[in-house]
Tab-separated table of C-alpha atoms and ligand atoms in Angstrom:
chain	number	residue	atom	x	y	z
A	1	MET	CA	-8.598	-18.604	-21.547
A	2	ILE	CA	-8.306	-14.857	-20.830
A	3	VAL	CA	-7.019	-14.160	-17.295
A	4	PRO	CA	-7.370	-10.473	-16.341
A	5	PHE	CA	-4.795	-8.975	-14.000
A	6	LEU	CA	-7.538	-8.151	-11.493
A	7	ASP	CA	-11.316	-8.335	-11.658
A	8	LEU	CA	-12.784	-6.345	-8.763
A	9	ARG	CA	-16.336	-7.457	-9.621
A	10	ARG	CA	-15.508	-10.824	-8.055
A	11	ASP	CA	-15.147	-9.190	-4.644
A	12	VAL	CA	-18.575	-7.637	-5.047
A	13	ASP	CA	-20.154	-10.930	-6.190
A	14	TYR	CA	-18.518	-12.781	-3.288
A	15	LEU	CA	-20.098	-10.426	-0.737
A	16	GLY	CA	-23.609	-11.065	-2.100
A	17	THR	CA	-26.062	-8.348	-1.051
A	18	GLU	CA	-23.989	-7.010	1.862
A	19	LEU	CA	-22.516	-4.083	-0.083
A	20	LEU	CA	-25.855	-3.215	-1.678
A	21	ASP	CA	-27.575	-3.307	1.715
A	22	ALA	CA	-24.921	-1.000	3.210
A	23	ALA	CA	-25.190	1.399	0.269
A	24	GLU	CA	-28.980	1.500	0.548
A	25	ARG	CA	-28.716	2.205	4.286
A	26	VAL	CA	-26.563	5.275	3.578
A	27	ILE	CA	-28.614	6.490	0.639
A	28	ARG	CA	-31.771	6.371	2.736
A	29	SER	CA	-30.055	7.970	5.781
A	30	GLY	CA	-29.802	11.479	4.374
A	31	SER	CA	-26.306	11.801	5.917
A	32	TYR	CA	-23.470	11.616	3.391
A	33	VAL	CA	-20.292	13.230	4.777
A	34	LEU	CA	-18.777	12.883	8.281
A	35	GLY	CA	-21.648	10.913	9.793
A	36	GLN	CA	-22.186	7.809	11.878
A	37	GLU	CA	-20.802	5.265	9.353
A	38	GLY	CA	-17.486	7.113	9.347
A	39	VAL	CA	-17.381	7.213	13.143
A	40	LEU	CA	-18.059	3.471	13.364
A	41	PHE	CA	-15.541	2.622	10.664
A	42	GLU	CA	-12.890	4.690	12.475
A	43	GLN	CA	-13.564	2.736	15.677
A	44	GLU	CA	-13.489	-0.604	13.861
A	45	PHE	CA	-10.310	0.189	11.934
A	46	ALA	CA	-8.571	1.473	15.085
A	47	SER	CA	-9.429	-1.835	16.711
A	48	PHE	CA	-8.149	-3.772	13.638
A	49	THR	CA	-4.805	-1.935	13.800
A	50	ARG	CA	-4.776	-1.998	17.621
A	51	THR	CA	-4.301	1.771	17.775
A	52	GLU	CA	-6.042	4.378	19.897
A	53	ASN	CA	-7.044	6.647	17.024
A	54	CYS	CA	-8.122	6.330	13.429
A	55	VAL	CA	-8.948	9.404	11.346
A	56	THR	CA	-10.387	8.777	7.899
A	57	VAL	CA	-9.383	11.014	4.995
A	58	GLY	CA	-10.022	11.228	1.262
A	59	ASN	CA	-7.154	9.016	0.056
A	60	GLY	CA	-3.780	7.530	0.977
A	61	LEU	CA	-1.746	10.425	-0.398
A	62	HIS	CA	-3.586	12.859	1.877
A	63	ALA	CA	-3.178	10.484	4.828
A	64	LEU	CA	0.617	10.717	4.403
A	65	GLU	CA	0.599	14.442	3.751
A	66	LEU	CA	-1.656	15.389	6.658
A	67	VAL	CA	0.486	13.444	9.131
A	68	LEU	CA	3.606	15.281	7.946
A	69	ARG	CA	1.770	18.616	8.138
A	70	SER	CA	0.469	17.839	11.630
A	71	TRP	CA	4.105	17.328	12.688
A	72	GLY	CA	4.982	20.739	11.251
A	73	ILE	CA	7.298	19.240	8.633
A	74	GLY	CA	8.013	21.713	5.854
A	75	ASP	CA	10.616	23.785	4.013
A	76	GLY	CA	14.168	22.525	4.363
A	77	ASP	CA	13.254	19.351	6.243
A	78	GLU	CA	14.459	16.031	4.912
A	79	VAL	CA	12.269	12.939	4.973
A	80	LEU	CA	13.755	9.482	4.366
A	81	VAL	CA	11.778	7.394	1.839
A	82	PRO	CA	12.370	4.138	-0.054
A	83	ALA	CA	13.782	4.526	-3.576
A	84	ASN	CA	11.234	1.901	-4.680
A	85	THR	CA	7.698	2.891	-3.857
A	86	PHE	CA	4.633	4.301	-5.502
A	87	ILE	CA	5.422	7.960	-6.121
A	88	ALA	CA	2.698	9.038	-3.644
A	89	THR	CA	5.143	8.422	-0.767
A	90	TRP	CA	7.489	11.031	-2.226
A	91	LEU	CA	4.736	13.407	-3.362
A	92	ALA	CA	3.369	13.707	0.178
A	93	VAL	CA	6.811	14.913	1.312
A	94	SER	CA	7.071	17.394	-1.566
A	95	ALA	CA	3.532	18.665	-0.932
A	96	CYS	CA	4.720	19.892	2.485
A	97	GLY	CA	7.762	21.618	0.978
A	98	ALA	CA	10.162	19.028	2.437
A	99	ILE	CA	12.764	17.009	0.513
A	100	PRO	CA	12.440	13.253	-0.077
A	101	VAL	CA	15.769	11.509	0.611
A	102	PRO	CA	15.758	8.066	-1.032
A	103	ILE	CA	17.179	4.856	0.422
A	104	ASP	CA	17.773	1.767	-1.693
A	105	PRO	CA	15.802	-1.198	-0.278
A	106	ASP	CA	16.983	-4.608	0.785
A	107	PRO	CA	16.936	-6.773	-2.377
A	108	ARG	CA	15.074	-9.627	-0.691
A	109	THR	CA	12.300	-7.857	1.236
A	110	LEU	CA	12.241	-4.691	-0.913
A	111	THR	CA	11.749	-2.678	2.282
A	112	ILE	CA	14.280	-0.230	3.744
A	113	GLU	CA	16.482	-1.624	6.489
A	114	ALA	CA	17.335	-0.028	9.853
A	115	ARG	CA	21.104	0.246	9.214
A	116	ASP	CA	20.534	2.132	5.938
A	117	VAL	CA	17.982	4.460	7.526
A	118	ALA	CA	20.317	5.377	10.387
A	119	ALA	CA	23.163	5.984	7.923
A	120	ARG	CA	21.169	8.601	6.008
A	121	VAL	CA	20.084	10.710	8.995
A	122	THR	CA	21.431	14.294	9.001
A	123	GLY	CA	20.698	17.308	11.174
A	124	ASP	CA	17.831	18.152	8.799
A	125	THR	CA	16.097	14.750	8.916
A	126	ALA	CA	12.634	15.228	10.389
A	127	ALA	CA	10.973	11.894	9.582
A	128	ALA	CA	11.337	8.492	7.921
A	129	ILE	CA	8.606	6.789	5.906
A	130	PRO	CA	9.148	3.018	5.756
A	131	VAL	CA	6.739	1.548	3.185
A	132	HIS	CA	5.220	-1.900	3.781
A	133	LEU	CA	5.586	-2.603	0.085
A	134	PHE	CA	3.549	-5.355	-1.576
A	135	GLY	CA	2.259	-6.374	1.863
A	136	VAL	CA	5.717	-7.083	3.359
A	137	PRO	CA	6.005	-5.130	6.618
A	138	SER	CA	9.125	-3.016	7.121
A	139	ASP	CA	10.995	-3.823	10.288
A	140	VAL	CA	9.776	-0.702	12.089
A	141	PRO	CA	10.873	-1.833	15.580
A	142	ALA	CA	14.454	-2.147	14.275
A	143	ILE	CA	14.218	1.218	12.499
A	144	ARG	CA	12.886	2.753	15.702
A	145	SER	CA	15.842	1.386	17.708
A	146	SER	CA	18.313	2.613	15.112
A	147	LEU	CA	16.868	6.139	15.455
A	148	GLU	CA	16.872	6.196	19.235
A	149	GLY	CA	18.029	9.503	20.664
A	150	ARG	CA	17.358	11.367	17.406
A	151	SER	CA	14.255	13.461	16.853
A	152	VAL	CA	13.189	11.614	13.717
A	153	ARG	CA	9.541	10.590	13.546
A	154	ILE	CA	8.395	7.402	11.863
A	155	LEU	CA	5.410	7.408	9.523
A	156	GLU	CA	4.442	3.966	8.215
A	157	ASP	CA	3.167	3.912	4.645
A	158	ALA	CA	0.747	1.016	5.078
A	159	ALA	CA	-1.193	1.601	1.839
A	160	GLN	CA	-0.450	-1.952	0.668
A	161	ALA	CA	-0.399	-3.875	3.927
A	162	HIS	CA	-3.694	-3.902	5.871
A	163	GLY	CA	-3.301	-6.672	8.444
A	164	ALA	CA	0.464	-7.309	8.134
A	165	SER	CA	2.336	-7.472	11.434
A	166	VAL	CA	5.796	-7.424	13.049
A	167	GLU	CA	6.396	-9.450	16.212
A	168	GLY	CA	2.634	-9.983	16.352
A	169	ALA	CA	1.837	-6.239	16.361
A	170	PRO	CA	-0.184	-5.030	13.375
A	171	VAL	CA	1.108	-2.337	11.056
A	172	GLY	CA	-0.577	0.973	11.775
A	173	GLY	CA	0.694	1.212	15.343
A	174	LEU	CA	4.380	0.388	14.862
A	175	GLY	CA	5.568	3.923	14.153
A	176	ASP	CA	4.451	7.337	15.411
A	177	ALA	CA	1.634	7.275	12.864
A	178	ALA	CA	0.573	5.310	9.797
A	179	ALA	CA	-1.142	6.106	6.524
A	180	PHE	CA	-3.510	3.692	4.776
A	181	SER	CA	-5.099	3.795	1.341
A	182	PHE	CA	-8.456	2.224	0.533
A	183	TYR	CA	-8.088	2.567	-3.233
A	184	PRO	CA	-10.286	-0.178	-4.754
A	185	SER	CA	-7.460	-2.602	-5.621
A	186	LYS	CA	-5.949	-2.507	-2.122
A	187	ASN	CA	-6.223	-5.417	0.339
A	188	LEU	CA	-8.954	-3.399	2.036
A	189	GLY	CA	-10.472	-1.448	-0.836
A	190	ALA	CA	-13.432	0.917	-1.052
A	191	LEU	CA	-15.530	1.353	-4.191
A	192	GLY	CA	-13.871	4.702	-4.763
A	193	ASP	CA	-11.058	6.654	-3.098
A	194	GLY	CA	-10.413	6.576	0.634
A	195	GLY	CA	-7.658	6.699	3.225
A	196	ALA	CA	-6.960	6.776	6.948
A	197	VAL	CA	-4.392	7.800	9.527
A	198	THR	CA	-3.841	5.631	12.596
A	199	THR	CA	-1.836	6.674	15.638
A	200	ASN	CA	-1.567	6.309	19.397
A	201	ASP	CA	-0.916	10.046	19.656
A	202	SER	CA	-4.345	11.575	20.346
A	203	GLY	CA	-3.125	15.159	19.978
A	204	MET	CA	-1.793	14.422	16.532
A	205	ALA	CA	-5.019	12.634	15.565
A	206	GLU	CA	-6.942	15.795	16.500
A	207	SER	CA	-4.626	17.897	14.286
A	208	VAL	CA	-5.340	15.581	11.352
A	209	ARG	CA	-9.082	15.866	12.081
A	210	LEU	CA	-8.784	19.644	11.792
A	211	LEU	CA	-6.599	19.511	8.682
A	212	ARG	CA	-9.012	17.190	6.839
A	213	ASN	CA	-12.022	19.473	7.477
A	214	TYR	CA	-11.180	23.147	6.807
A	215	GLY	CA	-9.399	23.501	10.154
A	216	SER	CA	-12.735	23.192	11.882
A	217	SER	CA	-14.182	21.017	14.620
A	218	ILE	CA	-17.110	23.349	15.317
A	219	LYS	CA	-19.058	24.263	12.202
A	220	TYR	CA	-17.942	27.612	10.738
A	221	HIS	CA	-15.286	28.122	13.417
A	222	HIS	CA	-11.786	27.684	11.889
A	223	GLU	CA	-8.831	27.144	14.176
A	224	ILE	CA	-6.216	26.587	11.468
A	225	LYS	CA	-6.022	26.767	7.675
A	226	GLY	CA	-7.143	23.234	6.839
A	227	GLY	CA	-8.290	21.595	3.636
A	228	ASN	CA	-10.973	19.163	2.552
A	229	SER	CA	-10.079	15.474	2.619
A	230	ARG	CA	-12.973	13.451	3.994
A	231	LEU	CA	-14.121	9.880	3.543
A	232	ASP	CA	-17.796	9.944	2.559
A	233	GLU	CA	-20.446	7.899	4.323
A	234	LEU	CA	-21.027	5.584	1.385
A	235	GLN	CA	-17.360	4.521	1.285
A	236	ALA	CA	-17.242	4.213	5.086
A	237	ALA	CA	-20.268	1.878	5.070
A	238	LEU	CA	-18.841	-0.223	2.218
A	239	LEU	CA	-15.470	-0.396	4.002
A	240	ARG	CA	-17.179	-1.630	7.172
A	241	VAL	CA	-18.530	-4.578	5.182
A	242	LYS	CA	-15.140	-5.225	3.553
A	243	LEU	CA	-13.332	-4.944	6.896
A	244	SER	CA	-15.567	-7.635	8.397
A	245	HIS	CA	-14.250	-10.010	5.671
A	246	VAL	CA	-10.649	-8.842	5.435
A	247	GLU	CA	-9.149	-11.671	7.478
A	248	GLU	CA	-10.747	-14.210	5.184
A	249	SER	CA	-9.623	-12.393	2.053
A	250	THR	CA	-6.087	-12.140	3.489
A	251	ARG	CA	-6.127	-15.908	3.959
A	252	LEU	CA	-7.345	-16.446	0.369
A	253	ARG	CA	-4.582	-14.147	-0.904
A	254	ALA	CA	-1.985	-16.184	1.000
A	255	GLU	CA	-3.360	-19.397	-0.533
A	256	CYS	CA	-3.180	-17.873	-3.983
A	257	ALA	CA	0.462	-16.894	-3.372
A	258	ARG	CA	1.321	-20.337	-1.990
A	259	ARG	CA	-0.109	-21.991	-5.116
A	260	TYR	CA	1.968	-19.742	-7.382
A	261	LEU	CA	5.086	-20.511	-5.339
A	262	GLU	CA	4.455	-24.250	-5.793
A	263	LEU	CA	3.536	-24.078	-9.478
A	264	LEU	CA	6.458	-21.823	-10.416
A	265	THR	CA	9.245	-23.780	-8.686
A	266	ASP	CA	10.900	-25.244	-11.781
A	267	VAL	CA	10.266	-22.515	-14.366
A	268	PRO	CA	13.652	-21.544	-15.867
A	269	GLY	CA	14.791	-17.950	-15.436
A	270	VAL	CA	11.856	-16.950	-13.228
A	271	SER	CA	12.504	-15.797	-9.630
A	272	VAL	CA	9.708	-15.662	-7.083
A	273	PRO	CA	9.284	-13.488	-3.948
A	274	VAL	CA	11.287	-14.465	-0.868
A	275	ALA	CA	9.417	-14.594	2.455
A	276	PRO	CA	10.592	-12.033	5.045
A	277	SER	CA	12.331	-13.402	8.136
A	278	GLY	CA	10.450	-14.879	11.114
A	279	ASP	CA	9.098	-11.859	12.966
A	280	ARG	CA	7.473	-10.240	9.983
A	281	SER	CA	4.128	-11.553	8.845
A	282	GLN	CA	3.176	-10.420	5.354
A	283	VAL	CA	-0.192	-10.036	3.689
A	284	TRP	CA	0.011	-10.481	-0.061
A	285	TYR	CA	-0.895	-7.375	-2.054
A	286	VAL	CA	0.464	-8.517	-5.422
A	287	PHE	CA	2.590	-11.420	-6.669
A	288	ASN	CA	5.753	-10.278	-8.472
A	289	ILE	CA	8.037	-12.543	-10.431
A	290	ARG	CA	11.371	-11.420	-11.882
A	291	HIS	CA	12.864	-12.224	-15.267
A	292	GLU	CA	15.906	-10.862	-17.160
A	293	ARG	CA	13.826	-10.333	-20.312
A	294	ARG	CA	10.740	-9.044	-18.521
A	295	ASP	CA	9.366	-6.871	-21.337
A	296	GLU	CA	9.424	-9.758	-23.830
A	297	LEU	CA	7.858	-12.051	-21.232
A	298	GLN	CA	5.094	-9.521	-20.619
A	299	SER	CA	4.344	-9.189	-24.356
A	300	MET	CA	4.234	-12.971	-24.802
A	301	LEU	CA	1.805	-13.312	-21.884
A	302	ALA	CA	-0.356	-10.500	-23.260
A	303	ARG	CA	-0.607	-12.348	-26.583
A	304	GLU	CA	-1.967	-15.354	-24.671
A	305	GLY	CA	-4.559	-13.239	-22.842
A	306	ILE	CA	-2.734	-13.006	-19.493
A	307	GLY	CA	-2.921	-9.561	-17.873
A	308	THR	CA	0.145	-8.330	-15.967
A	309	ILE	CA	1.317	-5.046	-14.425
A	310	ILE	CA	4.729	-3.605	-13.540
A	311	TYR	CA	4.996	-2.135	-10.016
A	312	TYR	CA	6.622	0.283	-10.928
A	313	PRO	CA	8.379	0.745	-14.264
A	314	GLU	CA	9.898	4.113	-13.300
A	315	PRO	CA	11.339	4.622	-9.804
A	316	PRO	CA	10.522	8.149	-8.537
A	317	HIS	CA	14.180	9.294	-8.665
A	318	LEU	CA	14.241	8.663	-12.436
A	319	SER	CA	10.861	10.265	-13.130
A	320	PRO	CA	10.649	13.703	-14.784
A	321	ALA	CA	8.677	14.824	-11.720
A	322	TYR	CA	11.871	14.579	-9.627
A	323	ALA	CA	14.435	15.729	-12.219
A	324	GLU	CA	15.208	18.687	-9.932
A	325	LEU	CA	16.836	16.373	-7.376
A	326	GLY	CA	19.496	15.466	-9.960
A	327	TYR	CA	19.577	11.688	-9.526
A	328	ALA	CA	20.772	9.456	-12.349
A	329	ARG	CA	20.468	5.810	-13.361
A	330	GLY	CA	22.765	3.736	-11.156
A	331	ASP	CA	22.127	5.770	-7.981
A	332	PHE	CA	19.720	3.200	-6.476
A	333	PRO	CA	20.566	-0.106	-8.165
A	334	VAL	CA	18.197	-2.369	-6.205
A	335	ALA	CA	15.179	-0.188	-6.959
A	336	GLU	CA	16.216	0.142	-10.589
A	337	GLU	CA	16.791	-3.568	-11.086
A	338	PHE	CA	13.374	-4.350	-9.633
A	339	ALA	CA	11.769	-1.759	-11.906
A	340	ASP	CA	13.502	-3.371	-14.899
A	341	LYS	CA	12.843	-7.035	-14.121
A	342	SER	CA	9.683	-7.456	-12.084
A	343	LEU	CA	6.272	-8.435	-13.362
A	344	ALA	CA	3.089	-8.846	-11.313
A	345	LEU	CA	0.937	-11.819	-12.327
A	346	PRO	CA	-2.865	-11.971	-12.077
A	347	PHE	CA	-3.592	-12.197	-8.375
A	348	GLY	CA	-6.375	-11.857	-5.833
A	349	PRO	CA	-8.507	-13.623	-3.251
A	350	HIS	CA	-10.919	-14.883	-5.910
A	351	LEU	CA	-8.523	-15.948	-8.668
A	352	ARG	CA	-9.480	-19.537	-9.562
A	353	VAL	CA	-7.047	-22.463	-9.427
A	354	ASP	CA	-7.580	-23.250	-13.124
A	355	GLU	CA	-6.773	-19.615	-13.953
A	356	GLN	CA	-3.549	-19.799	-11.947
A	357	GLU	CA	-2.600	-23.001	-13.781
A	358	THR	CA	-3.271	-21.295	-17.111
A	359	VAL	CA	-1.094	-18.336	-16.067
A	360	VAL	CA	1.767	-20.590	-14.983
A	361	ASN	CA	1.557	-22.698	-18.173
A	362	SER	CA	1.860	-19.504	-20.212
A	363	VAL	CA	4.750	-18.241	-18.062
A	364	ARG	CA	6.504	-21.603	-18.487
A	365	ARG	CA	6.060	-21.621	-22.299
A	366	ALA	CA	7.305	-18.037	-22.570
A	367	ALA	CA	10.232	-18.586	-20.185
A	368	LEU	CA	11.355	-21.703	-22.099
A	369	ALA	CA	11.189	-19.815	-25.386
A	370	LEU	CA	13.298	-17.016	-23.876
A	371	SER	CA	15.883	-19.317	-22.236
B	1	PLP	C1	2.718	2.646	-1.241
B	1	PLP	C2	1.595	3.606	-1.511
B	1	PLP	N1	1.577	4.781	-0.846
B	1	PLP	C3	0.583	5.656	-1.023
B	1	PLP	C4	-0.446	5.425	-1.916
B	1	PLP	C5	-1.479	6.473	-2.133
B	1	PLP	O1	-2.784	6.043	-1.919
B	1	PLP	P1	-4.007	6.679	-2.710
B	1	PLP	O2	-3.979	6.162	-4.110
B	1	PLP	O3	-5.198	6.240	-1.933
B	1	PLP	O4	-3.835	8.159	-2.674
B	1	PLP	C6	-0.477	4.204	-2.602
B	1	PLP	C7	-1.588	3.904	-3.514
B	1	PLP	O5	-1.526	3.500	-4.585
B	1	PLP	C8	0.580	3.280	-2.420
B	1	PLP	O6	0.610	2.118	-3.066
């Protein structure tokens, strides 16, 4: 049996005609950019994240970047980021002219911890971007306390964690602002690119609104030099449908993860994700195992038709894109070890039980052969 890493068509099939109906509604409306669907989605997503403002943008990278720009972060500023994240977190900082300052994550949660954040603050630190990686929420309340009295803003990178929460409060409203991605594979995914900023700071939300639309709130009147980063009406309408089912798909993801955790208990040499401590409620974005001989394991699974992905094989500090910062292997050992040993298995709300069993049987065979 072939088991693909992810088959997004299953999401579409599961929703029956709802997506097609929404798409037809937009196509027939004659309004395609910054219209009523976008307004309604912003209201619905603000309510989902329990924040006062949601501003949609073109993608998650722009969501991060426009928040930093709205705070006036730029040349010479330092922004604290995890050493292990998708490079977009760092690129948003660089796009503003600021410097990403990496922090090695906690080896269990893979998120950055308050004590490490506080230790890296200097007179030039303008912001910190905790990433809710793989759906595990960073402990933002603890990070906030550790930064008390310092003028360091907190931007949550919530691209992989729609619906996760800390102490019962959803991500999106834990920091000063949050950035979401709606890239198709995300827990809340569009059928194209999309992103959003959430915040309880209405003034900042208005700045992002200007920045995303040529610096303009009144047509052809330009208050600042903005850009173009808008969520189109088609994606907004499709996201409204997906959002109305996201709690159910989060539950199905958790079931899928629980089954893997059960099935993988006695597989030699394979480590599974560790749940974060009590207050943090995760939503599963992907399911990563770890193995000392990960590359061989991945090849063996591929030969049996099992699709896998590495999130991410090259930490940003070792990528050519960031050679100028002068980091070397060994500087962030937790991030590097994860990059070397982790492997994401096929995963999703609609992965079948028999497919999961097939995956685990293949993992077991490969792991035994490698032990
Ligand atoms: C942690 C993280 N931050 C930011 C982004 C950027 O989102 P987008 O691809 O929508 O620009 C992603 C998306 O892959 C991500 O995983």
